[in-house]
Amino acid sequence: MKLTRRQALAGGAAMLASSALARPVAPASLDAIAGEGGRRFGSAVAWAPPGLDAGSFTNPRYAALLEAECALLVPENQLKWQWVRRAPDSFDFRAFDAIADYATGRGFKLRGHTLFWTPTKWYPKWLAEMRFGSAAEAERLLTNHVRTVCSRYGDRIYSYDVVNEAVQPETGKLRDTNVTRALGGEALLDLMFHTAREAAPHAQLVYNDYMSWERTHDDKRHIKGVLKLLEGLRRRGTPVDALGVQSHIRLLEKAPVAEIVRQSEKPWRRFLDEVVGMGYQLVITEFDVNDHEAPTAILARDRMVADYGKAYLDVMLGYPQLQDVLCWGMCDRYSWLDGFDPRADETLKRGTPYDANFAPKPLRTAMAADFAQAGSRHV
Ligand code: XIL
């Protein structure tokens, strides 16, 4: 039998503890601390050619972070259509295979992100330009995709983001794209989840989105839209196990952390209560803290990021329906946030647990404290 990462690490720690040569024991990993409460921890990982300074497992410095802290991995990009469907009639699994081989070889559990990312912006060019002659044509394309991916990886993938970001945040309606139009938005969701259930009966099936607890106009509509989508899925008996809460949380300009939390917490809890009330599990799929609008000074900024992340996780970890927490990258050096909306002062964002030199930051300490304080999710 293969040992899981956690079993292997626990075994190693026990050996160290019983060793006569008592050397200082490494501090517990985020996953080990999360494990005390019945939760698991992990991160996004990329693939890049060896030798590149990237957030890839081929980069020994990044791999060391993953191996020290995580039990779960999710590919940052390499299972998206842009990578595996470069052409309409073929699949290219080379990059994702490399991630999957690394993950299974090292005993990580692997999430599949994502079988369909709804906004056109993220389609390969050929798909964005495709004109579907009939619903059947779109159906063939999507079911073939799901079946091919699911059968290739089998039980090596324990959880899938089956559909990502189907709701248009500004309106709360389902997004309107050439693909959703060919089938109808709801029919597309149903088709994707039913096909995934058949092709990967062992897997947790997740609807993933970025509705956030920050109280802006769009977030309110986004949240309503996601609730409506989840209600519809339940009403139609579509097999969906969990809501993936991406959790790219964001500090707001000049608002003190306590003030953002004060405004956000209640309505966000109401939202989560409704979600779990419908019988959905929760997954934090892409946690990081966007410090776009936070002050330049590092000490103050790191404090804000940590306090804000902690306040958010406090709320989330109060839900026993939440088992898995994944960061969207472990290290500021490779965070997607810099490309997404670079800071005006041109400094690197500081939204992940480790800084650009691989040193743990107050956010890492806050997360560890949160996992430790949260108590057991099993009553
Ligand atoms: C991001 C990646 O981190 C970037 O490298 C890529 O250029 C764009 O996508 N929500 C998601 C993720 O579901 O797939 C996104 O990942 C971040 C937002």
mmCIF file of C-alpha atoms and ligand atoms in Angstrom, residues 44 75-77 80 82 113-114 117 122 161 164-165 208-210 246 248 285-286 288 328 334-337 340, ligand 1:
data_model
loop_
_atom_site.group_PDB
_atom_site.id
_atom_site.type_symbol
_atom_site.label_atom_id
_atom_site.label_comp_id
_atom_site.label_asym_id
_atom_site.label_seq_id
_atom_site.Cartn_x
_atom_site.Cartn_y
_atom_site.Cartn_z
ATOM 1 C CA ALA A 44 -1.455 25.475 -6.798
ATOM 2 C CA PRO A 75 -2.439 22.695 -11.415
ATOM 3 C CA GLU A 76 -2.351 26.470 -11.828
ATOM 4 C CA ASN A 77 -2.937 26.333 -15.590
ATOM 5 C CA LYS A 80 -7.030 24.228 -18.716
ATOM 6 C CA GLN A 82 -5.517 26.515 -23.321
ATOM 7 C CA HIS A 113 -8.811 22.507 -12.300
ATOM 8 C CA THR A 114 -10.815 22.847 -14.470
ATOM 9 C CA TRP A 117 -13.630 27.711 -17.575
ATOM 10 C CA TRP A 122 -9.811 31.900 -21.378
ATOM 11 C CA ASP A 161 -13.697 22.001 -10.602
ATOM 12 C CA ASN A 164 -15.459 27.448 -13.280
ATOM 13 C CA GLU A 165 -16.983 30.948 -13.207
ATOM 14 C CA ASN A 208 -16.014 26.984 -8.535
ATOM 15 C CA ASP A 209 -16.358 30.782 -8.595
ATOM 16 C CA TYR A 210 -14.851 34.015 -7.253
ATOM 17 C CA GLN A 246 -11.867 30.744 -4.835
ATOM 18 C CA HIS A 248 -8.927 35.757 -3.827
ATOM 19 C CA THR A 285 -9.811 26.473 -3.847
ATOM 20 C CA GLU A 286 -7.541 29.492 -4.540
ATOM 21 C CA ASP A 288 -4.583 34.566 -1.523
ATOM 22 C CA TRP A 328 -3.165 29.873 -5.174
ATOM 23 C CA TYR A 334 5.572 33.502 -8.456
ATOM 24 C CA SER A 335 2.142 34.864 -7.539
ATOM 25 C CA TRP A 336 -0.306 35.466 -10.389
ATOM 26 C CA LEU A 337 -1.503 38.618 -8.573
ATOM 27 C CA PHE A 340 -3.385 40.445 -12.707
HETATM 28 C C1 XIL B 1 -4.819 32.250 -13.267
HETATM 29 C C2 XIL B 1 -3.364 31.799 -13.286
HETATM 30 O O1 XIL B 1 -2.839 31.913 -11.977
HETATM 31 C C3 XIL B 1 -2.585 32.655 -14.251
HETATM 32 O O2 XIL B 1 -1.252 32.150 -14.383
HETATM 33 C C4 XIL B 1 -3.260 32.664 -15.623
HETATM 34 O O3 XIL B 1 -2.605 33.552 -16.480
HETATM 35 C C5 XIL B 1 -4.713 33.070 -15.497
HETATM 36 O O4 XIL B 1 -5.353 32.240 -14.572
HETATM 37 N N1 XIL B 1 -9.383 32.113 -11.049
HETATM 38 C C6 XIL B 1 -9.088 30.853 -11.503
HETATM 39 C C7 XIL B 1 -7.705 30.504 -11.848
HETATM 40 O O5 XIL B 1 -9.986 29.980 -11.497
HETATM 41 O O6 XIL B 1 -7.641 29.536 -12.864
HETATM 42 C C8 XIL B 1 -6.916 31.731 -12.254
HETATM 43 O O7 XIL B 1 -5.569 31.347 -12.478
HETATM 44 C C9 XIL B 1 -7.028 32.798 -11.200
HETATM 45 C C10 XIL B 1 -8.461 33.219 -11.020
#
